Amino acid sequence: MKRLLLLACALSCAMAQYYTKFEWSACNKTANPALRVVSANLEPMPVRHPGTVSFSVDANLNRVVQGNLKGKVNILRTVAGIRLPVRCYSYYGIPIGSCEYQNICSQLQGAVPFVPMNWLVWVHLMLTHGQSVTCPLTIPEGNYNVESKSADIPVFSSSFSWLTVGNFDIDMSVTDDIGEVGCYSIKLSLQPK
């Protein structure tokens, strides 16, 4: 009986532990990737949904990023101390999760009807810097600084609601026609209100 009680206590402690701070780190394969993130923040942590988050990022592009952007995302989700990979899902034909993205630009453009516009940070960056938002992209080198922007986190579809709670360890890498743009690992938590 004591063992069962200890197991129940351990599980309840593991279930209650969310990341309390947004964390990120570089995982670049080249010594000089195109994208260098100087700082990034996301608050509150854990992210509560529905709700509003505040984010900021300061990044430098040391070369033009052009052509077809490809990406690879790997997500590990931890709930109640159990860590499992998140597979790739399709939501209205848009891949979500641990997926390989063959044309990020086109996939983001296709997401517009399903994703609130304030989520499309890339549109903000492109329009702020006087670039057209057409595919394939051409993003000039330079500093890209987004300070304290807010985004509304919607109520998630019930078919994916089970996937919107827990700690998430995410590795993301992006390449363009020239080579590696960047690779970053992030840690964040999602929690329903």
PDB file of C-alpha atoms in Angstrom:
ATOM      1  CA  MET A   1       0.000   0.000   0.000  1.00  0.00           C
ATOM      2  CA  LYS A   2       2.879   2.394   0.804  1.00  0.00           C
ATOM      3  CA  ARG A   3       4.404   1.763  -2.616  1.00  0.00           C
ATOM      4  CA  LEU A   4       1.128   2.529  -4.335  1.00  0.00           C
ATOM      5  CA  LEU A   5       0.804   5.754  -2.337  1.00  0.00           C
ATOM      6  CA  LEU A   6       4.390   6.767  -3.185  1.00  0.00           C
ATOM      7  CA  LEU A   7       3.763   6.026  -6.867  1.00  0.00           C
ATOM      8  CA  ALA A   8       0.571   8.119  -6.816  1.00  0.00           C
ATOM      9  CA  CYS A   9       2.429  11.019  -5.158  1.00  0.00           C
ATOM     10  CA  ALA A  10       5.287  10.811  -7.653  1.00  0.00           C
ATOM     11  CA  LEU A  11       2.871  10.811 -10.593  1.00  0.00           C
ATOM     12  CA  SER A  12       0.898  13.761  -9.269  1.00  0.00           C
ATOM     13  CA  CYS A  13       4.128  15.744  -8.749  1.00  0.00           C
ATOM     14  CA  ALA A  14       5.277  14.908 -12.269  1.00  0.00           C
ATOM     15  CA  MET A  15       1.903  15.957 -13.680  1.00  0.00           C
ATOM     16  CA  ALA A  16       2.071  19.353 -11.985  1.00  0.00           C
ATOM     17  CA  GLN A  17       5.528  20.326 -13.226  1.00  0.00           C
ATOM     18  CA  TYR A  18       5.424  22.668 -16.194  1.00  0.00           C
ATOM     19  CA  TYR A  19       8.293  24.656 -17.608  1.00  0.00           C
ATOM     20  CA  THR A  20       8.262  28.049 -15.928  1.00  0.00           C
ATOM     21  CA  LYS A  21      10.578  29.766 -18.400  1.00  0.00           C
ATOM     22  CA  PHE A  22      10.833  29.719 -22.183  1.00  0.00           C
ATOM     23  CA  GLU A  23      14.182  28.207 -23.145  1.00  0.00           C
ATOM     24  CA  TRP A  24      15.999  28.081 -26.474  1.00  0.00           C
ATOM     25  CA  SER A  25      19.395  27.083 -27.785  1.00  0.00           C
ATOM     26  CA  ALA A  26      21.132  26.729 -31.139  1.00  0.00           C
ATOM     27  CA  CYS A  27      21.667  23.275 -32.662  1.00  0.00           C
ATOM     28  CA  ASN A  28      23.305  24.417 -35.904  1.00  0.00           C
ATOM     29  CA  LYS A  29      25.291  21.947 -37.965  1.00  0.00           C
ATOM     30  CA  THR A  30      27.452  24.639 -39.588  1.00  0.00           C
ATOM     31  CA  ALA A  31      29.789  27.067 -37.826  1.00  0.00           C
ATOM     32  CA  ASN A  32      28.155  30.109 -39.432  1.00  0.00           C
ATOM     33  CA  PRO A  33      24.429  29.569 -40.073  1.00  0.00           C
ATOM     34  CA  ALA A  34      22.416  32.247 -41.856  1.00  0.00           C
ATOM     35  CA  LEU A  35      20.213  32.908 -38.815  1.00  0.00           C
ATOM     36  CA  ARG A  36      21.638  33.811 -35.422  1.00  0.00           C
ATOM     37  CA  VAL A  37      19.097  34.396 -32.675  1.00  0.00           C
ATOM     38  CA  VAL A  38      20.435  36.886 -30.141  1.00  0.00           C
ATOM     39  CA  SER A  39      17.482  36.700 -27.747  1.00  0.00           C
ATOM     40  CA  ALA A  40      13.976  35.276 -27.652  1.00  0.00           C
ATOM     41  CA  ASN A  41      11.208  35.252 -25.065  1.00  0.00           C
ATOM     42  CA  LEU A  42       7.657  33.956 -24.739  1.00  0.00           C
ATOM     43  CA  GLU A  43       5.391  34.761 -21.779  1.00  0.00           C
ATOM     44  CA  PRO A  44       3.550  33.659 -19.765  1.00  0.00           C
ATOM     45  CA  MET A  45       5.058  30.248 -19.204  1.00  0.00           C
ATOM     46  CA  PRO A  46       3.306  27.927 -19.207  1.00  0.00           C
ATOM     47  CA  VAL A  47       1.291  29.268 -22.126  1.00  0.00           C
ATOM     48  CA  ARG A  48      -2.391  29.106 -21.179  1.00  0.00           C
ATOM     49  CA  HIS A  49      -5.036  28.628 -23.825  1.00  0.00           C
ATOM     50  CA  PRO A  50      -7.203  30.252 -24.779  1.00  0.00           C
ATOM     51  CA  GLY A  51      -5.296  33.362 -23.854  1.00  0.00           C
ATOM     52  CA  THR A  52      -2.723  35.891 -24.941  1.00  0.00           C
ATOM     53  CA  VAL A  53       1.027  35.501 -25.138  1.00  0.00           C
ATOM     54  CA  SER A  54       3.705  38.128 -25.441  1.00  0.00           C
ATOM     55  CA  PHE A  55       6.775  37.340 -27.504  1.00  0.00           C
ATOM     56  CA  SER A  56       9.956  39.038 -28.580  1.00  0.00           C
ATOM     57  CA  VAL A  57      12.879  37.993 -30.719  1.00  0.00           C
ATOM     58  CA  ASP A  58      16.089  39.656 -31.820  1.00  0.00           C
ATOM     59  CA  ALA A  59      17.812  37.841 -34.679  1.00  0.00           C
ATOM     60  CA  ASN A  60      20.433  38.507 -37.329  1.00  0.00           C
ATOM     61  CA  LEU A  61      20.547  37.158 -40.848  1.00  0.00           C
ATOM     62  CA  ASN A  62      24.141  37.199 -42.085  1.00  0.00           C
ATOM     63  CA  ARG A  63      23.154  36.432 -45.679  1.00  0.00           C
ATOM     64  CA  VAL A  64      20.116  36.625 -47.937  1.00  0.00           C
ATOM     65  CA  VAL A  65      17.706  33.749 -47.361  1.00  0.00           C
ATOM     66  CA  GLN A  66      16.119  32.833 -50.657  1.00  0.00           C
ATOM     67  CA  GLY A  67      14.232  30.242 -52.581  1.00  0.00           C
ATOM     68  CA  ASN A  68      12.343  27.308 -51.232  1.00  0.00           C
ATOM     69  CA  LEU A  69      12.485  27.044 -47.455  1.00  0.00           C
ATOM     70  CA  LYS A  70      12.430  23.482 -46.129  1.00  0.00           C
ATOM     71  CA  GLY A  71      12.071  22.573 -42.504  1.00  0.00           C
ATOM     72  CA  LYS A  72      12.189  19.657 -40.158  1.00  0.00           C
ATOM     73  CA  VAL A  73      10.476  19.673 -36.768  1.00  0.00           C
ATOM     74  CA  ASN A  74      10.807  17.049 -34.044  1.00  0.00           C
ATOM     75  CA  ILE A  75       8.588  17.365 -30.976  1.00  0.00           C
ATOM     76  CA  LEU A  76       8.778  15.435 -27.731  1.00  0.00           C
ATOM     77  CA  ARG A  77       5.839  15.913 -25.378  1.00  0.00           C
ATOM     78  CA  THR A  78       5.946  15.145 -21.667  1.00  0.00           C
ATOM     79  CA  VAL A  79       2.773  14.639 -19.636  1.00  0.00           C
ATOM     80  CA  ALA A  80       2.676  13.032 -16.178  1.00  0.00           C
ATOM     81  CA  GLY A  81       6.366  12.223 -16.458  1.00  0.00           C
ATOM     82  CA  ILE A  82       5.841  10.229 -19.647  1.00  0.00           C
ATOM     83  CA  ARG A  83       7.840  11.538 -22.604  1.00  0.00           C
ATOM     84  CA  LEU A  84       6.672  10.543 -26.080  1.00  0.00           C
ATOM     85  CA  PRO A  85       7.289  11.836 -29.612  1.00  0.00           C
ATOM     86  CA  VAL A  86       4.496  13.744 -31.336  1.00  0.00           C
ATOM     87  CA  ARG A  87       3.918  12.373 -34.814  1.00  0.00           C
ATOM     88  CA  CYS A  88       3.012  14.413 -37.880  1.00  0.00           C
ATOM     89  CA  TYR A  89      -0.723  15.169 -38.196  1.00  0.00           C
ATOM     90  CA  SER A  90      -2.729  16.843 -40.931  1.00  0.00           C
ATOM     91  CA  TYR A  91      -5.155  19.634 -40.023  1.00  0.00           C
ATOM     92  CA  TYR A  92      -7.163  20.728 -43.064  1.00  0.00           C
ATOM     93  CA  GLY A  93      -4.259  19.549 -45.193  1.00  0.00           C
ATOM     94  CA  ILE A  94      -1.688  21.508 -43.160  1.00  0.00           C
ATOM     95  CA  PRO A  95       0.987  19.353 -41.496  1.00  0.00           C
ATOM     96  CA  ILE A  96       1.279  19.903 -37.738  1.00  0.00           C
ATOM     97  CA  GLY A  97       3.722  18.222 -35.379  1.00  0.00           C
ATOM     98  CA  SER A  98       6.949  16.338 -36.014  1.00  0.00           C
ATOM     99  CA  CYS A  99       6.954  16.804 -39.760  1.00  0.00           C
ATOM    100  CA  GLU A 100       9.204  17.550 -42.688  1.00  0.00           C
ATOM    101  CA  TYR A 101       8.036  20.683 -44.441  1.00  0.00           C
ATOM    102  CA  GLN A 102       9.007  20.745 -48.115  1.00  0.00           C
ATOM    103  CA  ASN A 103       7.793  24.296 -48.818  1.00  0.00           C
ATOM    104  CA  ILE A 104       7.328  26.361 -45.663  1.00  0.00           C
ATOM    105  CA  CYS A 105       6.257  29.510 -47.511  1.00  0.00           C
ATOM    106  CA  SER A 106       3.407  27.840 -49.397  1.00  0.00           C
ATOM    107  CA  GLN A 107       2.305  25.942 -46.310  1.00  0.00           C
ATOM    108  CA  LEU A 108       2.129  29.159 -44.274  1.00  0.00           C
ATOM    109  CA  GLN A 109       0.162  30.863 -47.034  1.00  0.00           C
ATOM    110  CA  GLY A 110      -2.222  27.899 -47.036  1.00  0.00           C
ATOM    111  CA  ALA A 111      -2.655  28.244 -43.268  1.00  0.00           C
ATOM    112  CA  VAL A 112      -4.082  31.791 -43.465  1.00  0.00           C
ATOM    113  CA  PRO A 113      -7.765  30.717 -43.490  1.00  0.00           C
ATOM    114  CA  PHE A 114      -7.223  28.498 -40.438  1.00  0.00           C
ATOM    115  CA  VAL A 115      -4.748  30.521 -38.371  1.00  0.00           C
ATOM    116  CA  PRO A 116      -5.458  33.995 -36.916  1.00  0.00           C
ATOM    117  CA  MET A 117      -3.439  36.641 -38.764  1.00  0.00           C
ATOM    118  CA  ASN A 118      -1.585  37.779 -35.647  1.00  0.00           C
ATOM    119  CA  TRP A 119       0.023  34.330 -35.546  1.00  0.00           C
ATOM    120  CA  LEU A 120       1.755  34.914 -38.840  1.00  0.00           C
ATOM    121  CA  VAL A 121       4.823  36.627 -37.446  1.00  0.00           C
ATOM    122  CA  TRP A 122       6.637  36.046 -40.699  1.00  0.00           C
ATOM    123  CA  VAL A 123       4.123  38.274 -42.507  1.00  0.00           C
ATOM    124  CA  HIS A 124       4.763  41.028 -39.968  1.00  0.00           C
ATOM    125  CA  LEU A 125       8.517  40.723 -40.441  1.00  0.00           C
ATOM    126  CA  MET A 126       8.273  40.731 -44.207  1.00  0.00           C
ATOM    127  CA  LEU A 127       5.902  43.697 -44.375  1.00  0.00           C
ATOM    128  CA  THR A 128       7.861  45.658 -41.739  1.00  0.00           C
ATOM    129  CA  HIS A 129      11.018  45.280 -43.783  1.00  0.00           C
ATOM    130  CA  GLY A 130       9.354  46.211 -47.058  1.00  0.00           C
ATOM    131  CA  GLN A 131       9.415  42.758 -48.603  1.00  0.00           C
ATOM    132  CA  SER A 132       6.659  41.142 -50.562  1.00  0.00           C
ATOM    133  CA  VAL A 133       5.093  38.063 -49.045  1.00  0.00           C
ATOM    134  CA  THR A 134       5.210  35.882 -52.108  1.00  0.00           C
ATOM    135  CA  CYS A 135       6.760  32.498 -52.632  1.00  0.00           C
ATOM    136  CA  PRO A 136       9.564  31.763 -53.091  1.00  0.00           C
ATOM    137  CA  LEU A 137      10.791  34.129 -50.401  1.00  0.00           C
ATOM    138  CA  THR A 138      13.757  36.460 -50.533  1.00  0.00           C
ATOM    139  CA  ILE A 139      14.633  37.749 -47.066  1.00  0.00           C
ATOM    140  CA  PRO A 140      17.485  40.291 -46.990  1.00  0.00           C
ATOM    141  CA  GLU A 141      20.336  40.026 -44.530  1.00  0.00           C
ATOM    142  CA  GLY A 142      20.109  42.283 -41.513  1.00  0.00           C
ATOM    143  CA  ASN A 143      18.728  42.562 -37.989  1.00  0.00           C
ATOM    144  CA  TYR A 144      15.148  41.456 -37.347  1.00  0.00           C
ATOM    145  CA  ASN A 145      13.862  42.678 -34.024  1.00  0.00           C
ATOM    146  CA  VAL A 146      10.319  42.056 -32.809  1.00  0.00           C
ATOM    147  CA  GLU A 147       9.744  43.655 -29.423  1.00  0.00           C
ATOM    148  CA  SER A 148       6.892  42.623 -27.147  1.00  0.00           C
ATOM    149  CA  LYS A 149       4.254  41.625 -29.658  1.00  0.00           C
ATOM    150  CA  SER A 150       1.085  39.913 -28.495  1.00  0.00           C
ATOM    151  CA  ALA A 151      -0.723  36.994 -30.053  1.00  0.00           C
ATOM    152  CA  ASP A 152      -4.045  35.442 -29.140  1.00  0.00           C
ATOM    153  CA  ILE A 153      -3.979  31.707 -28.522  1.00  0.00           C
ATOM    154  CA  PRO A 154      -7.324  30.316 -29.703  1.00  0.00           C
ATOM    155  CA  VAL A 155      -9.450  27.490 -28.365  1.00  0.00           C
ATOM    156  CA  PHE A 156      -7.971  24.452 -30.062  1.00  0.00           C
ATOM    157  CA  SER A 157     -10.060  22.024 -32.075  1.00  0.00           C
ATOM    158  CA  SER A 158     -11.380  19.214 -29.899  1.00  0.00           C
ATOM    159  CA  SER A 159      -9.692  16.683 -32.188  1.00  0.00           C
ATOM    160  CA  PHE A 160      -6.292  18.127 -31.193  1.00  0.00           C
ATOM    161  CA  SER A 161      -7.065  19.299 -27.642  1.00  0.00           C
ATOM    162  CA  TRP A 162      -5.289  16.296 -26.107  1.00  0.00           C
ATOM    163  CA  LEU A 163      -2.120  17.497 -27.828  1.00  0.00           C
ATOM    164  CA  THR A 164      -2.274  20.985 -26.318  1.00  0.00           C
ATOM    165  CA  VAL A 165      -1.160  20.223 -22.779  1.00  0.00           C
ATOM    166  CA  GLY A 166       2.251  19.338 -21.382  1.00  0.00           C
ATOM    167  CA  ASN A 167       5.904  20.185 -21.781  1.00  0.00           C
ATOM    168  CA  PHE A 168       7.212  20.356 -25.321  1.00  0.00           C
ATOM    169  CA  ASP A 169      10.842  19.963 -26.389  1.00  0.00           C
ATOM    170  CA  ILE A 170      11.021  21.070 -30.005  1.00  0.00           C
ATOM    171  CA  ASP A 171      13.940  20.877 -32.439  1.00  0.00           C
ATOM    172  CA  MET A 172      13.482  22.917 -35.616  1.00  0.00           C
ATOM    173  CA  SER A 173      15.834  23.213 -38.574  1.00  0.00           C
ATOM    174  CA  VAL A 174      15.385  25.258 -41.743  1.00  0.00           C
ATOM    175  CA  THR A 175      17.304  25.227 -45.016  1.00  0.00           C
ATOM    176  CA  ASP A 176      16.980  27.291 -48.181  1.00  0.00           C
ATOM    177  CA  ASP A 177      18.376  26.856 -51.698  1.00  0.00           C
ATOM    178  CA  ILE A 178      21.832  27.911 -50.404  1.00  0.00           C
ATOM    179  CA  GLY A 179      22.108  25.757 -47.273  1.00  0.00           C
ATOM    180  CA  GLU A 180      21.371  25.798 -43.558  1.00  0.00           C
ATOM    181  CA  VAL A 181      19.388  28.795 -42.354  1.00  0.00           C
ATOM    182  CA  GLY A 182      19.326  27.722 -38.725  1.00  0.00           C
ATOM    183  CA  CYS A 183      18.552  25.055 -36.177  1.00  0.00           C
ATOM    184  CA  TYR A 184      17.055  25.794 -32.782  1.00  0.00           C
ATOM    185  CA  SER A 185      15.789  23.800 -29.823  1.00  0.00           C
ATOM    186  CA  ILE A 186      13.038  25.288 -27.692  1.00  0.00           C
ATOM    187  CA  LYS A 187      11.265  24.247 -24.516  1.00  0.00           C
ATOM    188  CA  LEU A 188       7.788  25.463 -23.642  1.00  0.00           C
ATOM    189  CA  SER A 189       4.666  24.342 -21.813  1.00  0.00           C
ATOM    190  CA  LEU A 190       1.014  24.484 -22.817  1.00  0.00           C
ATOM    191  CA  GLN A 191      -1.801  24.382 -20.303  1.00  0.00           C
ATOM    192  CA  PRO A 192      -5.557  24.875 -20.729  1.00  0.00           C
ATOM    193  CA  LYS A 193      -7.168  27.686 -18.722  1.00  0.00           C
TER     194      LYS A 193
END
